Short mmCIF file of C-alpha atoms in Angstrom, two decimals:
data_model
loop_
_atom_site.label_atom_id
_atom_site.label_comp_id
_atom_site.label_asym_id
_atom_site.label_seq_id
_atom_site.Cartn_x
_atom_site.Cartn_y
_atom_site.Cartn_z
CA MET A 1 105.77 63.68 89.06
CA ILE A 2 109.06 65.41 88.28
CA GLU A 3 108.93 67.77 85.24
CA ARG A 4 111.86 66.87 83.01
CA ASN A 5 112.22 70.10 81.27
CA ARG A 6 115.99 70.34 80.43
CA SER A 7 115.97 73.68 78.98
CA PHE A 8 116.51 75.44 82.26
CA LEU A 9 119.86 73.59 82.84
CA PRO A 10 123.12 75.69 82.76
CA LYS A 11 125.48 74.82 80.03
CA PRO A 12 127.54 72.44 82.03
CA PHE A 13 124.70 69.99 82.35
CA GLY A 14 124.00 69.72 78.73
CA HIS A 15 125.93 66.51 78.74
CA LEU A 16 126.59 63.96 81.49
CA CYS A 17 128.62 60.94 81.73
CA ILE A 18 126.71 58.22 83.64
CA SER A 19 127.79 54.57 84.02
CA ASN A 20 126.73 51.66 86.17
CA VAL A 21 128.45 48.47 87.36
CA ASN A 22 127.57 46.78 84.16
CA THR A 23 127.95 49.62 81.44
CA THR A 24 129.46 52.78 80.76
CA ALA A 25 127.66 55.27 78.70
CA SER A 26 127.89 58.84 77.81
CA CYS A 27 124.45 60.14 78.15
CA ASP A 28 122.94 63.37 76.87
CA MET A 29 119.91 64.70 78.55
CA ASN A 30 117.61 63.11 76.03
CA SER A 31 118.97 59.59 76.07
CA SER A 32 117.69 56.58 78.05
CA ALA A 33 118.44 56.52 81.75
CA LEU A 34 118.45 53.95 84.64
CA GLU A 35 115.54 51.80 85.16
CA CYS A 36 114.45 50.01 88.37
CA SER A 37 111.37 47.66 88.96
CA ASN A 38 111.26 47.93 92.86
CA HIS A 39 111.54 50.61 95.33
CA PRO A 40 114.61 52.85 94.40
CA ILE A 41 116.79 53.95 97.36
CA VAL A 42 119.47 56.38 96.27
CA VAL A 43 122.62 57.53 97.95
CA ALA A 44 125.50 59.78 96.79
CA CYS A 45 129.01 59.59 98.18
CA ASP A 46 132.51 59.12 97.51
CA GLU A 47 134.98 56.75 98.83
CA ALA A 48 135.71 58.88 101.87
CA TYR A 49 132.30 58.09 103.03
CA ALA A 50 132.30 54.36 102.68
CA MET A 51 132.05 53.51 106.41
CA PRO A 52 129.00 55.71 106.89
CA LEU A 53 127.58 54.30 103.67
CA ALA A 54 127.98 50.85 104.86
CA THR A 55 126.47 51.60 108.27
CA MET A 56 123.38 53.30 106.72
CA LEU A 57 122.75 50.61 104.27
CA ARG A 58 123.04 47.97 107.06
CA SER A 59 120.58 49.88 109.07
CA LEU A 60 118.23 50.32 106.20
CA LEU A 61 118.26 46.49 105.36
CA GLU A 62 118.09 45.28 109.06
CA SER A 63 115.18 47.52 109.69
CA ASN A 64 113.31 46.51 106.52
CA PRO A 65 112.21 42.72 106.52
CA ASN A 66 111.17 43.11 102.76
CA PHE A 67 114.53 44.35 101.57
CA GLY A 68 114.32 42.19 98.55
CA ARG A 69 111.95 44.75 97.07
CA LEU A 70 114.63 47.56 97.04
CA ASP A 71 116.79 48.68 94.33
CA ILE A 72 119.92 50.34 95.76
CA PHE A 73 121.81 52.80 93.73
CA VAL A 74 125.09 54.58 94.94
CA LEU A 75 126.00 57.55 92.89
CA THR A 76 129.63 58.23 93.00
CA SER A 77 132.45 59.67 91.26
CA GLU A 78 135.10 57.38 92.59
CA PHE A 79 135.03 54.13 94.68
CA SER A 80 137.78 51.41 94.28
CA ALA A 81 136.77 47.85 93.83
CA ASP A 82 138.32 46.87 97.16
CA THR A 83 136.10 49.47 98.99
CA LYS A 84 132.98 48.41 97.16
CA ASP A 85 133.64 44.80 98.20
CA LYS A 86 133.94 45.91 101.87
CA VAL A 87 130.69 47.65 101.64
CA ILE A 88 128.88 44.82 100.26
CA ARG A 89 130.48 42.35 102.69
CA SER A 90 129.17 44.42 105.53
CA LEU A 91 125.51 43.86 104.32
CA PRO A 92 123.40 41.03 105.64
CA ALA A 93 122.92 37.87 103.74
CA GLY A 94 120.50 38.16 100.82
CA ALA A 95 120.93 41.88 100.42
CA PRO A 96 119.86 43.23 97.25
CA ALA A 97 122.69 44.09 94.70
CA ILE A 98 124.03 47.58 94.89
CA ARG A 99 124.15 49.40 91.60
CA TRP A 100 127.32 51.51 91.64
CA THR A 101 126.52 54.39 89.27
CA SER A 102 129.36 56.75 88.37
CA VAL A 103 128.37 60.26 87.91
CA ASP A 104 130.70 63.01 86.63
CA CYS A 105 130.29 66.06 89.09
CA LYS A 106 132.80 68.43 87.60
CA ALA A 107 130.02 70.74 86.52
CA PHE A 108 129.50 71.36 90.38
CA GLU A 109 133.17 72.27 91.18
CA GLY A 110 132.54 75.91 91.24
CA PHE A 111 129.37 75.82 93.26
CA SER A 112 130.67 76.11 96.90
CA THR A 113 133.62 75.37 98.93
CA THR A 114 131.34 74.08 101.90
CA TYR A 115 130.21 71.02 100.03
CA ALA A 116 132.07 68.61 98.02
CA PRO A 117 130.88 68.46 94.38
CA MET A 118 129.23 64.84 95.06
CA ALA A 119 126.95 66.57 97.43
CA TYR A 120 125.20 68.09 94.50
CA ALA A 121 124.68 64.72 92.52
CA ARG A 122 121.15 64.59 93.98
CA LEU A 123 120.31 67.53 91.70
CA LEU A 124 120.81 65.12 88.85
CA LEU A 125 118.30 62.53 89.89
CA PRO A 126 115.49 63.56 87.32
CA TYR A 127 118.16 63.03 84.58
CA ILE A 128 119.67 59.88 85.73
CA PHE A 129 116.57 57.90 86.22
CA SER A 130 114.00 57.17 83.48
CA ASN A 131 110.65 58.83 83.17
CA ASN A 132 108.92 55.73 84.58
CA VAL A 133 110.56 56.26 87.92
CA THR A 134 108.14 58.60 89.53
CA LYS A 135 109.21 58.15 93.12
CA LEU A 136 112.53 57.22 94.97
CA LEU A 137 114.05 57.73 98.35
CA TYR A 138 117.24 59.73 98.64
CA LEU A 139 119.09 59.16 101.80
CA ASP A 140 122.25 60.92 103.07
CA VAL A 141 125.01 58.42 104.33
CA ASP A 142 124.93 60.04 107.82
CA VAL A 143 121.48 58.63 108.78
CA LEU A 144 120.43 55.51 110.62
CA ILE A 145 117.10 53.73 109.83
CA LEU A 146 115.51 52.41 113.02
CA SER A 147 112.26 50.89 111.77
CA GLU A 148 110.34 50.31 108.53
#
């Protein structure tokens, strides 16, 4: 189980802005977080990686016959409605809804010039999801899933 001790976080993480497709909320580290009832699959990317995102999601859903039991979360800092629609239309019929979750990654801007700030969004997973989410699968957009 993930320890949710927030006292070790540097000052920029004391307050996060997290929103999903239905709501926008300013969340401090002690407030409620995202819930899911199935198997959570999490990806973090920005609009520049929309094509690899669509390819990875398609491979995930085509290789998993029980994809109705998946909750898909895309952590992003920016994604236009048009690009979101293109990603959704590339998925097989009956695909689970994608929960587009906006994450402010400004706190990571000074970390490294090697990686974009969105690459560090995975570090926020214990703080984005509620305490009852004990397991999730994080996937990079540059992978293909070939079987269950």
